[in-house]
Amino acid sequence: MYDIELKRITKTYLGTDEPAVKNLSLNVEKGSIVTLLGPSGCGKSTTLRLLAGFERANAGSIALAGKVVSDENTWIPPEKRGIGMVFQDYALFPHLNVFDNVGFGYKAKDRRARVMEVLELVNLKGYEKRYPYELSGGQQQRVALARALTRRPVVVLLDEPFSNLDADLRVTMRVEVKRIIKEAGATAIFVSHDQKDALAISDKIVVMKEGVVQQIGSPREIYQYPQNRFVAGFVGQSNILKGQISQDGTSVITTALGTVPCNHTHCMCAGEEVCISIRPDSLEMDTKGHIRGRVKEFTYTGEVIDAVIGIEASSGEEQSLLVHIHPDEDIRVGDTISFKILPNFVAVVKSEE
């Protein structure tokens, strides 16, 4: 069963020529976490506002839990859609304590029991009498999420929920927020421009550009098998090379750097001109590797060494590749090193986006 069904949604704002969202269709299964991912202006926030009922589409339909809430003949206002919302700045009431923030607007007889239930879910039991200024950023975020869950919403919408957190807390809260949503059995839509957030928290990712969906898939599918150059370049780092599928139709691509194995060619034809995405993770140091190059520069990040390797192409020109090297390796600028390619992190897409 789908908790969210978007069918051919288009939204164009007054005074603009191009739609903010164009012909978007998406089904979201009950209990899943989906992230709308893309750069500023790609239409992800507009899509969230259309779901919430803050905007109305020019065309298409929206159904929540099987009930149409918006189409050419139907319009259900935000407060009647069964939506829980977590805003980017959390929007907590500074004059209310945690209990009253979480229970705000909830007037059912089980108010106290329900508030205490969600506070326990978000690990804030015992914080009922504290005020927002007495809480850390992560605690404020959990209060906002608890408030969104109190009414048992059909869908929870989260707008850039991690953007105000520092790096360490951001990593912790990805895990914590995912746990809370899963334990609550909620269906959630995230909006994010951060690919690490999307990869870490999502069951499914929707990559958008200029109002158009570029690819929908699991985090693994999006990262390992991007379907076009935009997705390959936006989700993680990638080296993009031109190539040609082998004439015998096998998963081998001929490039200016030689032949490259690939396990995923999107059913392309023998001899077809393509672009190849090589993740920095797919190049592994190997003294017997057929790719050799010179270290031009590198950055030690702790987790890996980001190294730019200059490799002589068949044309005689130098091609630069970004490579992730194990941090224990002792490399220096000017060193010549050899690589082998791991085909699982190589994807082939058509030359045009």
Coordinates of N, CA and C in Angstrom, one line a residue, residues 140-302:
Q140 N 16.5 19.7 20.7 CA 15.5 20.6 20.1 C 14.9 19.9 18.8
Q141 N 15.8 19.2 18.1 CA 15.3 18.5 16.9 C 14.4 17.4 17.3
R142 N 14.7 16.7 18.3 CA 13.9 15.5 18.7 C 12.6 16.0 19.3
V143 N 12.6 17.2 19.9 CA 11.3 17.8 20.4 C 10.4 18.1 19.2
A144 N 11.0 18.7 18.2 CA 10.2 19.0 17.0 C 9.7 17.7 16.3
L145 N 10.5 16.7 16.3 CA 10.0 15.4 15.7 C 8.9 14.8 16.5
A146 N 9.1 14.8 17.9 CA 8.1 14.3 18.7 C 6.7 15.0 18.5
R147 N 6.8 16.3 18.4 CA 5.6 17.1 18.2 C 4.9 16.7 16.9
A148 N 5.7 16.4 15.8 CA 5.2 16.0 14.5 C 4.5 14.6 14.6
L149 N 5.0 13.8 15.5 CA 4.5 12.4 15.6 C 3.3 12.3 16.6
T150 N 3.1 13.3 17.4 CA 2.0 13.2 18.5 C 0.7 12.8 17.9
R151 N 0.3 13.4 16.8 CA -1.1 13.2 16.3 C -1.2 12.0 15.4
R152 N -0.2 11.1 15.4 CA -0.1 9.9 14.6 C -0.4 10.2 13.1
P153 N 0.4 11.1 12.5 CA 0.2 11.5 11.2 C 0.3 10.4 10.1
V154 N -0.4 10.6 9.0 CA -0.2 9.7 7.9 C 1.2 9.8 7.3
V155 N 1.7 11.0 7.3 CA 3.1 11.3 6.7 C 3.8 12.4 7.5
V156 N 5.1 12.2 7.7 CA 5.9 13.2 8.4 C 6.8 13.8 7.3
L157 N 6.8 15.2 7.2 CA 7.6 15.9 6.3 C 8.7 16.6 7.0
L158 N 9.9 16.5 6.6 CA 11.1 17.1 7.2 C 11.9 17.9 6.2
D159 N 12.0 19.2 6.5 CA 12.6 20.2 5.6 C 14.0 20.5 6.1
E160 N 15.0 19.9 5.4 CA 16.5 20.1 5.8 C 16.7 20.0 7.3
P161 N 16.3 18.8 7.9 CA 16.3 18.8 9.4 C 17.7 18.8 10.0
F162 N 18.8 18.5 9.2 CA 20.1 18.5 9.8 C 21.0 19.7 9.5
S163 N 20.4 20.7 8.8 CA 21.2 21.8 8.4 C 21.8 22.7 9.5
N164 N 21.1 22.7 10.6 CA 21.6 23.6 11.7 C 22.5 22.9 12.7
L165 N 22.9 21.7 12.4 CA 23.7 20.9 13.4 C 25.1 20.9 13.0
D166 N 26.0 20.8 14.0 CA 27.5 20.7 13.6 C 27.7 19.3 13.1
A167 N 28.9 19.0 12.6 CA 29.3 17.8 11.8 C 29.1 16.5 12.7
D168 N 29.6 16.6 13.9 CA 29.5 15.4 14.8 C 28.1 15.1 15.1
L169 N 27.3 16.1 15.5 CA 25.9 15.9 15.9 C 25.1 15.5 14.8
R170 N 25.4 16.0 13.6 CA 24.7 15.6 12.4 C 24.8 14.1 12.1
V171 N 25.9 13.5 12.3 CA 26.1 12.1 12.1 C 25.2 11.3 13.1
T172 N 25.3 11.7 14.4 CA 24.5 11.1 15.4 C 23.0 11.2 15.1
M173 N 22.6 12.3 14.7 CA 21.1 12.6 14.6 C 20.6 11.9 13.3
R174 N 21.4 11.6 12.3 CA 20.9 10.8 11.2 C 20.5 9.4 11.7
V175 N 21.3 8.8 12.5 CA 21.0 7.5 13.1 C 19.7 7.6 14.0
E176 N 19.7 8.6 14.8 CA 18.6 8.7 15.8 C 17.3 9.0 15.2
V177 N 17.3 9.9 14.2 CA 16.0 10.3 13.6 C 15.5 9.1 12.8
K178 N 16.4 8.4 12.1 CA 15.9 7.2 11.4 C 15.3 6.2 12.3
R179 N 16.0 6.0 13.4 CA 15.4 5.0 14.4 C 14.0 5.4 14.9
I180 N 13.9 6.7 15.2 CA 12.6 7.2 15.8 C 11.5 7.0 14.7
I181 N 11.8 7.4 13.5 CA 10.7 7.3 12.4 C 10.4 5.8 12.2
K182 N 11.4 4.9 12.2 CA 11.1 3.5 12.0 C 10.3 2.9 13.1
E183 N 10.7 3.2 14.4 CA 10.0 2.7 15.5 C 8.6 3.2 15.6
A184 N 8.4 4.5 15.2 CA 7.0 5.0 15.1 C 6.2 4.5 14.0
G185 N 6.8 3.8 13.1 CA 6.0 3.2 12.0 C 5.5 4.3 11.0
A186 N 6.2 5.4 11.0 CA 5.8 6.5 10.2 C 6.3 6.4 8.7
T187 N 5.6 7.1 7.8 CA 6.1 7.3 6.5 C 6.7 8.7 6.4
A188 N 7.9 8.9 5.9 CA 8.5 10.2 6.0 C 9.1 10.6 4.7
I189 N 9.0 11.9 4.4 CA 9.6 12.6 3.2 C 10.6 13.6 3.8
F190 N 11.9 13.4 3.4 CA 12.9 14.4 3.7 C 13.2 15.3 2.5
V191 N 13.6 16.5 2.8 CA 14.1 17.4 1.8 C 15.6 17.7 2.2
S192 N 16.5 17.5 1.2 CA 17.9 17.7 1.5 C 18.7 18.0 0.3
H193 N 19.7 18.8 0.5 CA 20.7 19.1 -0.6 C 22.0 18.3 -0.3
D194 N 22.1 17.6 0.8 CA 23.3 17.0 1.3 C 23.2 15.5 0.9
Q195 N 24.1 15.0 0.1 CA 24.0 13.6 -0.4 C 24.4 12.6 0.7
K196 N 25.2 13.0 1.7 CA 25.5 12.1 2.8 C 24.3 11.9 3.7
D197 N 23.5 12.9 3.9 CA 22.3 12.8 4.7 C 21.3 11.8 4.0
A198 N 21.2 12.0 2.7 CA 20.3 11.2 1.9 C 20.7 9.7 1.9
L199 N 22.0 9.5 1.6 CA 22.5 8.1 1.6 C 22.3 7.4 2.9
A200 N 22.5 8.1 4.0 CA 22.5 7.5 5.3 C 21.1 7.2 5.8
I201 N 20.1 8.0 5.5 CA 18.8 7.9 6.2 C 17.7 7.2 5.3
S202 N 17.9 7.2 4.0 CA 16.8 6.9 3.1 C 16.6 5.4 2.8
D203 N 15.4 5.0 2.6 CA 15.0 3.8 1.9 C 15.1 4.0 0.4
K204 N 14.7 5.2 0.0 CA 14.6 5.5 -1.4 C 15.0 7.0 -1.6
I205 N 15.7 7.3 -2.7 CA 16.2 8.7 -3.0 C 15.6 9.1 -4.3
V206 N 15.0 10.4 -4.3 CA 14.5 11.0 -5.6 C 15.5 12.1 -5.9
V207 N 16.3 12.0 -6.9 CA 17.2 13.0 -7.3 C 16.5 14.0 -8.3
M208 N 16.5 15.3 -8.0 CA 15.8 16.2 -8.9 C 16.8 17.3 -9.4
K209 N 16.4 17.8 -10.6 CA 17.2 18.9 -11.2 C 16.2 19.7 -12.0
E210 N 16.1 21.0 -11.7 CA 15.3 22.0 -12.4 C 13.9 21.5 -12.6
G211 N 13.3 21.0 -11.4 CA 11.9 20.6 -11.4 C 11.6 19.2 -12.0
V212 N 12.6 18.5 -12.5 CA 12.4 17.2 -13.1 C 13.2 16.1 -12.4
V213 N 12.5 15.0 -12.2 CA 13.1 13.8 -11.5 C 14.2 13.2 -12.4
Q214 N 15.4 13.1 -11.9 CA 16.5 12.5 -12.7 C 16.6 11.0 -12.5
Q215 N 16.4 10.6 -11.3 CA 16.5 9.1 -11.0 C 15.8 8.9 -9.6
I216 N 15.2 7.7 -9.5 CA 14.6 7.2 -8.2 C 15.2 5.9 -8.0
G217 N 15.7 5.7 -6.8 CA 16.3 4.4 -6.4 C 16.7 4.3 -5.0
S218 N 17.2 3.1 -4.6 CA 17.8 3.0 -3.3 C 19.1 3.7 -3.2
P219 N 19.6 4.0 -2.0 CA 20.9 4.7 -1.9 C 22.0 3.9 -2.7
R220 N 22.0 2.6 -2.6 CA 23.0 1.9 -3.3 C 22.9 2.0 -4.8
E221 N 21.6 2.0 -5.3 CA 21.4 2.1 -6.8 C 21.8 3.5 -7.2
I222 N 21.5 4.5 -6.5 CA 21.8 5.9 -6.8 C 23.3 6.1 -6.9
Y223 N 24.0 5.6 -5.9 CA 25.5 5.8 -5.8 C 26.2 4.9 -6.8
Q224 N 25.9 3.6 -6.9 CA 26.7 2.7 -7.7 C 26.2 2.8 -9.2
Y225 N 25.0 3.1 -9.5 CA 24.5 3.0 -10.8 C 23.7 4.3 -11.2
P226 N 24.4 5.4 -11.2 CA 23.7 6.7 -11.7 C 23.3 6.5 -13.1
Q227 N 22.1 7.1 -13.4 CA 21.6 6.9 -14.8 C 22.0 8.0 -15.7
N228 N 22.5 9.1 -15.2 CA 23.0 10.2 -16.1 C 24.1 11.0 -15.5
R229 N 24.7 11.9 -16.2 CA 25.9 12.6 -15.7 C 25.6 13.5 -14.5
F230 N 24.4 14.0 -14.5 CA 24.0 14.9 -13.4 C 24.0 14.1 -12.1
V231 N 23.4 12.9 -12.0 CA 23.3 12.1 -10.8 C 24.7 11.7 -10.4
A232 N 25.5 11.2 -11.4 CA 26.9 10.8 -11.1 C 27.7 11.9 -10.5
G233 N 27.5 13.1 -10.9 CA 28.3 14.2 -10.4 C 27.8 14.8 -9.1
F234 N 26.5 14.7 -8.9 CA 25.9 15.4 -7.7 C 25.9 14.4 -6.5
V235 N 25.7 13.2 -6.7 CA 25.6 12.2 -5.6 C 27.0 11.6 -5.4
G236 N 27.8 12.2 -4.6 CA 29.2 11.7 -4.4 C 30.1 12.3 -5.4
Q237 N 31.4 11.9 -5.3 CA 32.4 12.4 -6.3 C 32.5 11.4 -7.4
S238 N 32.8 11.8 -8.6 CA 32.9 10.9 -9.7 C 33.8 11.5 -10.8
N239 N 34.5 10.5 -11.4 CA 35.3 10.9 -12.6 C 34.5 10.5 -13.9
I240 N 34.2 11.5 -14.7 CA 33.4 11.3 -15.9 C 34.3 11.2 -17.2
L241 N 34.3 10.1 -17.9 CA 35.1 9.9 -19.1 C 34.2 9.5 -20.2
K242 N 34.6 9.8 -21.5 CA 33.8 9.4 -22.6 C 34.4 8.0 -23.0
G243 N 33.5 7.2 -23.6 CA 33.9 5.8 -24.0 C 33.0 5.2 -25.0
Q244 N 33.2 4.0 -25.3 CA 32.4 3.2 -26.3 C 32.3 1.8 -25.8
I245 N 31.0 1.3 -25.8 CA 30.7 -0.1 -25.5 C 31.5 -1.0 -26.5
S246 N 32.0 -2.1 -26.0 CA 32.8 -3.0 -26.8 C 31.9 -3.5 -27.9
Q247 N 32.5 -3.8 -29.1 CA 31.7 -4.2 -30.3 C 31.1 -5.6 -30.1
D248 N 31.6 -6.4 -29.2 CA 31.0 -7.8 -29.0 C 29.9 -7.7 -27.9
G249 N 29.6 -6.5 -27.4 CA 28.5 -6.4 -26.5 C 28.8 -6.7 -25.0
T250 N 30.0 -7.1 -24.7 CA 30.4 -7.4 -23.3 C 30.5 -6.1 -22.5
S251 N 30.5 -6.3 -21.2 CA 30.5 -5.1 -20.3 C 32.0 -4.5 -20.2
V252 N 32.5 -4.2 -21.3 CA 33.8 -3.5 -21.4 C 33.7 -2.3 -22.2
I253 N 34.3 -1.2 -21.7 CA 34.2 0.1 -22.3 C 35.6 0.5 -22.7
T254 N 35.8 1.0 -23.9 CA 37.1 1.5 -24.4 C 37.1 3.0 -24.2
T255 N 38.1 3.5 -23.4 CA 38.2 4.9 -23.1 C 39.6 5.3 -23.5
A256 N 39.9 6.6 -23.3 CA 41.2 7.2 -23.6 C 42.3 6.6 -22.7
L257 N 41.8 6.0 -21.6 CA 42.8 5.4 -20.6 C 42.9 3.9 -20.8
G258 N 42.3 3.4 -21.8 CA 42.3 1.9 -22.1 C 40.9 1.4 -21.8
T259 N 40.8 0.0 -21.7 CA 39.6 -0.6 -21.5 C 39.2 -0.6 -20.0
V260 N 37.9 -0.5 -19.7 CA 37.4 -0.4 -18.3 C 36.3 -1.4 -18.2
P261 N 36.4 -2.3 -17.2 CA 35.2 -3.2 -16.9 C 34.1 -2.5 -16.2
C262 N 32.9 -3.0 -16.5 CA 31.7 -2.4 -15.9 C 30.6 -3.4 -15.8
N263 N 30.0 -3.5 -14.6 CA 28.9 -4.5 -14.4 C 27.5 -4.0 -14.7
H264 N 27.4 -2.7 -15.1 CA 26.1 -2.1 -15.3 C 26.1 -1.1 -16.4
T265 N 25.6 -1.5 -17.6 CA 25.6 -0.7 -18.8 C 24.2 -0.2 -19.2
H266 N 23.2 -0.4 -18.4 CA 21.9 0.0 -18.7 C 21.4 -0.5 -20.1
C267 N 21.7 -1.7 -20.4 CA 21.2 -2.4 -21.6 C 21.5 -1.6 -22.9
M268 N 22.7 -1.1 -22.9 CA 23.1 -0.3 -24.1 C 23.7 -1.2 -25.2
C269 N 23.8 -0.7 -26.4 CA 24.1 -1.5 -27.6 C 25.6 -1.5 -27.8
A270 N 26.1 -2.6 -28.5 CA 27.5 -2.7 -28.8 C 27.9 -1.5 -29.7
G271 N 29.1 -1.0 -29.4 CA 29.6 0.2 -30.1 C 29.0 1.5 -29.8
E272 N 28.1 1.6 -28.8 CA 27.4 2.8 -28.5 C 28.3 3.8 -27.8
E273 N 28.3 5.1 -28.2 CA 29.0 6.1 -27.5 C 28.4 6.4 -26.1
V274 N 29.2 6.4 -25.1 CA 28.6 6.6 -23.7 C 29.5 7.5 -22.9
C275 N 29.0 7.9 -21.7 CA 29.9 8.5 -20.7 C 30.0 7.4 -19.6
I276 N 31.2 7.4 -19.0 CA 31.4 6.4 -17.9 C 31.7 7.2 -16.6
S277 N 31.1 6.8 -15.6 CA 31.3 7.3 -14.2 C 32.1 6.4 -13.4
I278 N 33.3 6.8 -13.0 CA 34.2 6.0 -12.2 C 34.3 6.7 -10.8
R279 N 33.8 6.0 -9.8 CA 33.9 6.6 -8.5 C 35.3 6.5 -8.0
P280 N 35.7 7.4 -7.2 CA 37.1 7.4 -6.6 C 37.3 6.1 -5.8
D281 N 36.2 5.5 -5.3 CA 36.4 4.2 -4.5 C 36.7 3.1 -5.4
S282 N 36.4 3.2 -6.7 CA 36.6 2.0 -7.6 C 38.0 1.9 -8.1
L283 N 38.9 2.8 -7.8 CA 40.3 2.7 -8.2 C 41.1 2.2 -7.0
E284 N 41.7 1.0 -7.1 CA 42.4 0.5 -5.9 C 43.8 0.3 -6.3
M285 N 44.7 0.7 -5.4 CA 46.2 0.6 -5.7 C 46.5 -0.9 -5.8
D286 N 47.3 -1.2 -6.9 CA 47.7 -2.5 -7.2 C 48.9 -2.5 -8.1
T287 N 50.0 -3.1 -7.6 CA 51.3 -3.0 -8.4 C 51.2 -3.6 -9.8
K288 N 50.2 -4.5 -10.0 CA 49.9 -5.1 -11.3 C 48.8 -4.5 -12.0
G289 N 48.3 -3.4 -11.5 CA 47.2 -2.7 -12.2 C 47.6 -2.1 -13.5
H290 N 46.7 -2.1 -14.5 CA 47.0 -1.6 -15.8 C 46.9 -0.1 -16.0
I291 N 46.4 0.6 -15.0 CA 46.4 2.1 -15.0 C 47.5 2.6 -14.1
R292 N 48.4 3.4 -14.8 CA 49.5 4.0 -14.0 C 49.5 5.5 -14.2
G293 N 49.8 6.2 -13.1 CA 49.8 7.6 -13.1 C 50.7 8.3 -12.1
R294 N 50.8 9.6 -12.2 CA 51.6 10.3 -11.3 C 50.8 11.1 -10.3
V295 N 51.1 11.1 -9.0 CA 50.4 11.9 -8.0 C 50.7 13.3 -8.2
K296 N 49.6 14.1 -8.5 CA 49.7 15.5 -8.7 C 49.5 16.3 -7.5
E297 N 48.6 15.9 -6.6 CA 48.3 16.5 -5.4 C 47.4 15.6 -4.5
F298 N 47.4 15.8 -3.2 CA 46.5 14.9 -2.4 C 46.2 15.7 -1.1
T299 N 45.1 15.2 -0.5 CA 44.6 15.7 0.7 C 44.3 14.6 1.7
Y300 N 44.9 14.7 2.9 CA 44.6 13.6 3.9 C 43.4 14.0 4.7
T301 N 42.3 13.2 4.7 CA 41.1 13.5 5.4 C 40.9 12.7 6.7
G302 N 41.7 11.8 6.9 CA 41.6 10.9 8.0 C 41.0 9.5 7.6

